[in-house]
Amino acid sequence: MAIQTVGIIGAGTMGNGIAQACAVAGVSVIMVDVAQAAVDKGLATVAGSLDRLIKKDKLTAEQKDAALALIKGSTSYDDLKAAQLVIEAATENHELKLKILKQAEAVLAPEVIIASNTSSISITQLAAATTRPDRFIGMHFFNPVPMMALVEIIRGYLTSDATHDAVKALAVKLGKSPITVKNAPGFVVNRILVPMINEAFFVLAEGLATAEDIDAGMKLGCNQPIGPLALADMIGLDVCLAVMEVYLDQFGDSKYRPCPLLKEMVAAGQLGRKTGRGVYTY
């Protein structure tokens, strides 16, 4: 099944980024959020992002207008009926996602594929809350969506081959490089990335090197664009801690124990860039 129209639930950072990626690739979008103000903000964000691409000579004014014309903003789930694929892109809250999925299912035809842009919640578990587990899949985009090439396509226990193939084909059409992943906590990228960040905190706590030198070592020695401690500040130390706690709980393996320094910093409210102070001061 070729996907020509994509519904997106959530007009925030991830939702409007996915909308932009679709529209630039010529795919029609219906972007839904609960409040008109949120929808308008999402549309304005896309317009601003496209303007920046024009300034960098990566897009023409005509291409910007064509892309914006393909995005319809709405506060009504009924408008999602035109989509062959609906992507849930709400915040990482299990109960909220279940509520959204139930609302979406009430208006969608049985053959419509539903995807979740979750970075941590079980696709199998979310799929089980729907009437179409075979047509449910994870489609984990990375932030900022228009710039990042990767999409993790996560198969739930009952996801069909046809669903997987249709969603993978769409990702390729969007100019992304998809990887296929089985359902497990953290999937692939965060399963490797967050424990690495946690280990950087152990190295810092043990006084092996300064934060600056740890980050410089990983940038210069492993060719990473940003060091793990600076990245933790960007992600949010509370988010990193929450992910490690999920891994420890789900896998029951002590190698996922959160670093005490990370826990202490979160307890102190030093969460990174969003609070002005984490490993570094902003």
Coordinates of C-alpha atoms in Angstrom, one line a residue:
M1 CA 0.0 0.0 0.0
A2 CA 1.5 3.4 -1.0
I3 CA 1.0 6.0 1.6
Q4 CA 0.0 9.3 0.1
T5 CA -1.6 11.1 3.1
V6 CA -0.2 11.0 6.7
G7 CA -2.1 12.0 9.8
I8 CA 0.0 13.3 12.7
I9 CA -1.3 13.6 16.2
G10 CA 0.6 16.3 18.0
A11 CA 1.9 19.6 16.6
G12 CA 4.9 19.9 18.9
T13 CA 8.6 19.6 18.2
M14 CA 8.4 16.1 16.8
G15 CA 5.0 16.4 15.2
N16 CA 5.7 19.5 13.2
G17 CA 9.1 18.1 12.3
I18 CA 7.5 15.0 10.9
A19 CA 5.0 17.1 9.1
Q20 CA 7.7 19.2 7.5
A21 CA 9.6 16.1 6.3
C22 CA 6.5 14.6 4.8
A23 CA 5.4 17.8 3.0
V24 CA 8.8 18.6 1.6
A25 CA 8.8 15.0 0.1
G26 CA 5.3 15.7 -1.5
V27 CA 3.3 13.7 1.0
S28 CA 0.0 15.3 2.2
V29 CA -0.3 15.9 5.9
I30 CA -3.1 16.4 8.4
M31 CA -1.6 17.7 11.7
V32 CA -4.0 17.5 14.6
D33 CA -3.6 18.9 18.1
V34 CA -6.1 19.6 21.0
A35 CA -5.9 23.4 20.8
Q36 CA -5.9 25.7 17.7
A37 CA -3.0 27.7 19.3
A38 CA -0.9 24.5 19.3
V39 CA -1.7 23.8 15.7
D40 CA -0.9 27.4 14.7
K41 CA 2.4 27.3 16.5
G42 CA 3.3 24.0 14.8
L43 CA 2.5 25.5 11.4
A44 CA 4.5 28.6 12.2
T45 CA 7.5 26.5 13.2
V46 CA 7.4 24.6 9.9
A47 CA 7.2 27.9 8.0
G48 CA 10.2 29.3 10.0
S49 CA 12.2 26.1 9.4
L50 CA 11.6 26.2 5.7
D51 CA 12.6 29.9 5.6
R52 CA 16.0 29.0 7.1
L53 CA 16.4 26.3 4.4
I54 CA 15.7 29.0 1.8
K55 CA 18.4 31.2 3.3
K56 CA 20.9 28.3 3.1
D57 CA 19.9 27.8 -0.6
K58 CA 18.6 24.3 0.2
L59 CA 15.0 25.2 -0.8
T60 CA 13.3 27.6 -3.1
A61 CA 10.4 29.9 -2.2
E62 CA 8.2 27.9 -4.5
Q63 CA 9.1 24.7 -2.8
K64 CA 8.3 26.2 0.6
D65 CA 4.8 27.3 -0.6
A66 CA 4.2 23.9 -2.2
A67 CA 5.2 22.1 1.1
L68 CA 3.0 24.4 3.3
A69 CA 0.1 23.9 1.0
L70 CA 0.3 20.1 1.7
I71 CA -0.1 20.6 5.5
K72 CA -3.6 20.9 6.9
G73 CA -3.8 21.9 10.6
S74 CA -6.9 20.8 12.6
T75 CA -8.3 20.2 16.1
S76 CA -10.6 17.5 14.9
Y77 CA -9.8 13.8 14.8
D78 CA -12.4 13.4 12.1
D79 CA -10.0 15.0 9.6
L80 CA -7.6 12.0 10.1
K81 CA -10.0 9.9 8.0
A82 CA -8.3 10.9 4.8
A83 CA -4.9 9.3 5.9
Q84 CA -3.5 5.9 5.1
L85 CA -1.1 6.2 8.0
V86 CA -1.6 8.0 11.3
I87 CA 1.5 8.8 13.5
E88 CA 1.0 9.5 17.2
A89 CA 3.6 12.1 18.2
A90 CA 2.5 13.1 21.7
T91 CA 4.8 13.4 24.7
E92 CA 6.3 10.2 26.4
N93 CA 3.3 9.5 28.6
H94 CA 1.9 6.0 28.4
E95 CA -1.6 6.9 29.6
L96 CA -1.8 9.9 27.3
K97 CA -0.8 7.8 24.3
L98 CA -3.4 5.1 25.1
K99 CA -6.1 7.9 25.3
I100 CA -5.0 9.3 21.9
L101 CA -4.9 5.9 20.3
K102 CA -8.5 5.1 21.4
Q103 CA -9.7 8.5 20.1
A104 CA -7.9 7.9 16.7
E105 CA -9.3 4.3 16.4
A106 CA -12.8 5.6 16.8
V107 CA -12.6 7.5 13.5
L108 CA -10.1 5.5 11.4
A109 CA -11.0 2.8 8.9
P110 CA -9.8 -0.7 9.8
E111 CA -7.1 -0.8 7.1
V112 CA -5.3 2.4 8.3
I113 CA -1.9 1.9 9.8
I114 CA -1.2 3.5 13.2
A115 CA 2.4 4.3 14.2
S116 CA 3.8 5.7 17.4
N117 CA 6.8 8.0 17.5
T118 CA 7.7 6.8 21.0
S119 CA 11.3 6.5 22.1
S120 CA 10.8 4.2 25.0
I121 CA 7.2 2.8 25.4
S122 CA 6.6 -0.8 24.3
I123 CA 5.1 -1.0 20.8
T124 CA 3.6 -4.4 21.6
Q125 CA 1.9 -3.0 24.6
L126 CA 0.5 0.0 22.7
A127 CA -0.6 -2.2 19.8
A128 CA -2.5 -4.5 22.3
A129 CA -4.6 -1.5 23.3
T130 CA -5.9 -1.2 19.7
T131 CA -8.1 -3.4 17.5
R132 CA -5.3 -3.6 14.8
P133 CA -2.1 -4.9 16.4
D134 CA -1.0 -6.2 12.9
R135 CA -1.3 -2.7 11.5
F136 CA 0.5 -1.0 14.5
I137 CA 4.2 -0.1 14.4
G138 CA 6.8 2.1 15.9
M139 CA 8.2 4.9 13.8
H140 CA 10.8 6.6 16.0
F141 CA 12.1 9.8 14.3
F142 CA 15.1 11.7 15.8
N143 CA 15.2 15.4 16.7
P144 CA 15.5 17.6 14.7
V145 CA 13.4 15.5 12.3
P146 CA 14.1 17.5 9.1
M147 CA 17.9 17.2 9.6
M148 CA 18.3 13.7 11.1
A149 CA 18.4 10.8 8.6
L150 CA 17.6 8.0 11.0
V151 CA 14.1 6.5 11.6
E152 CA 13.9 3.4 13.8
I153 CA 11.0 1.2 12.5
I154 CA 10.0 -0.9 15.5
R155 CA 8.0 -4.1 14.9
G156 CA 5.6 -5.1 17.7
Y157 CA 5.0 -8.8 18.4
L158 CA 2.1 -8.9 15.9
T159 CA 3.1 -6.2 13.4
S160 CA 2.6 -7.7 9.9
D161 CA 5.2 -7.7 7.0
A162 CA 2.8 -5.6 4.9
T163 CA 2.7 -2.9 7.6
H164 CA 6.4 -2.9 8.1
D165 CA 7.1 -2.7 4.3
A166 CA 4.6 0.2 3.8
V167 CA 6.1 2.3 6.6
K168 CA 9.7 1.5 5.5
A169 CA 8.8 2.6 2.0
L170 CA 7.4 5.9 3.3
A171 CA 10.6 6.5 5.4
V172 CA 12.7 6.1 2.3
K173 CA 10.4 8.4 0.3
L174 CA 11.0 11.0 3.0
G175 CA 14.7 10.8 2.3
K176 CA 15.4 9.0 5.6
S177 CA 17.6 5.9 6.3
P178 CA 15.4 3.5 8.2
I179 CA 16.6 0.6 10.4
T180 CA 14.3 -2.2 11.4
V181 CA 14.2 -3.0 15.1
K182 CA 12.4 -5.6 17.3
N183 CA 10.4 -4.3 20.3
A184 CA 12.6 -4.0 23.4
P185 CA 13.3 -1.2 25.9
G186 CA 15.2 1.6 24.3
F187 CA 15.1 -0.1 20.9
V188 CA 18.6 0.2 19.4
V189 CA 19.9 3.8 19.5
N190 CA 18.9 4.7 23.1
R191 CA 19.7 1.2 24.3
I192 CA 23.3 1.9 23.4
L193 CA 23.4 5.7 23.9
V194 CA 21.9 6.2 27.4
P195 CA 24.1 3.6 29.1
M196 CA 27.1 5.3 27.4
I197 CA 26.0 8.6 28.9
N198 CA 25.5 6.9 32.3
E199 CA 29.0 5.5 32.1
A200 CA 30.4 9.0 31.4
F201 CA 28.8 10.0 34.7
F202 CA 30.6 7.1 36.5
V203 CA 33.9 8.3 34.9
L204 CA 33.2 11.9 36.1
A205 CA 32.2 10.7 39.6
E206 CA 35.3 8.7 40.0
G207 CA 37.4 11.7 39.1
L208 CA 39.2 10.0 36.2
A209 CA 38.9 13.3 34.1
T210 CA 37.1 16.6 34.1
A211 CA 33.8 16.9 32.3
E212 CA 35.5 18.9 29.5
D213 CA 38.2 16.3 29.0
I214 CA 35.7 13.4 29.0
D215 CA 33.6 15.2 26.3
A216 CA 36.7 16.1 24.3
G217 CA 37.9 12.5 24.5
M218 CA 34.7 11.1 23.0
K219 CA 34.5 13.9 20.4
L220 CA 38.1 13.5 19.3
G221 CA 38.6 9.8 19.9
C222 CA 35.2 8.5 18.7
N223 CA 34.3 11.2 16.2
Q224 CA 31.1 12.1 18.1
P225 CA 29.7 15.6 17.3
I226 CA 29.0 16.3 21.0
G227 CA 30.4 14.8 24.1
P228 CA 28.2 12.5 26.3
L229 CA 27.9 14.9 29.2
A230 CA 27.0 17.9 27.1
L231 CA 24.5 15.6 25.3
A232 CA 23.0 14.6 28.7
D233 CA 22.5 18.3 29.5
M234 CA 20.8 18.7 26.1
I235 CA 18.5 15.7 26.6
G236 CA 17.8 16.4 30.3
L237 CA 19.5 14.6 33.2
D238 CA 16.0 13.6 34.5
V239 CA 15.2 12.0 31.1
C240 CA 18.5 10.1 31.1
L241 CA 17.9 8.9 34.7
A242 CA 14.3 7.8 33.9
V243 CA 15.5 5.7 30.9
M244 CA 18.2 4.0 33.0
E245 CA 15.6 3.2 35.6
V246 CA 13.3 1.6 33.0
Y247 CA 16.2 -0.5 31.7
L248 CA 17.1 -1.7 35.2
D249 CA 13.5 -2.6 35.9
Q250 CA 12.8 -4.2 32.5
F251 CA 16.0 -6.1 32.1
G252 CA 16.8 -6.8 35.7
D253 CA 20.5 -6.5 35.0
S254 CA 22.7 -4.5 37.4
K255 CA 24.8 -3.1 34.5
Y256 CA 21.9 -0.7 33.9
R257 CA 22.1 0.8 37.5
P258 CA 22.0 4.6 37.3
C259 CA 25.1 6.4 38.4
P260 CA 24.7 7.9 41.9
L261 CA 26.0 11.2 40.7
L262 CA 23.4 11.4 38.0
K263 CA 20.7 10.6 40.6
E264 CA 22.1 13.3 43.0
M265 CA 22.2 15.9 40.3
V266 CA 18.6 15.2 39.3
A267 CA 17.5 15.3 43.0
A268 CA 19.2 18.8 43.2
G269 CA 17.2 20.0 40.3
Q270 CA 20.3 20.4 38.0
L271 CA 18.7 18.9 34.9
G272 CA 20.8 20.5 32.2
R273 CA 20.0 23.2 29.7
K274 CA 16.4 23.5 30.6
T275 CA 17.2 24.5 34.2
G276 CA 20.3 26.5 33.2
R277 CA 22.6 24.1 35.0
G278 CA 23.5 20.4 34.7
V279 CA 27.1 19.1 34.2
Y280 CA 27.7 22.6 32.7
T281 CA 26.3 26.0 33.5
Y282 CA 24.3 27.8 30.8

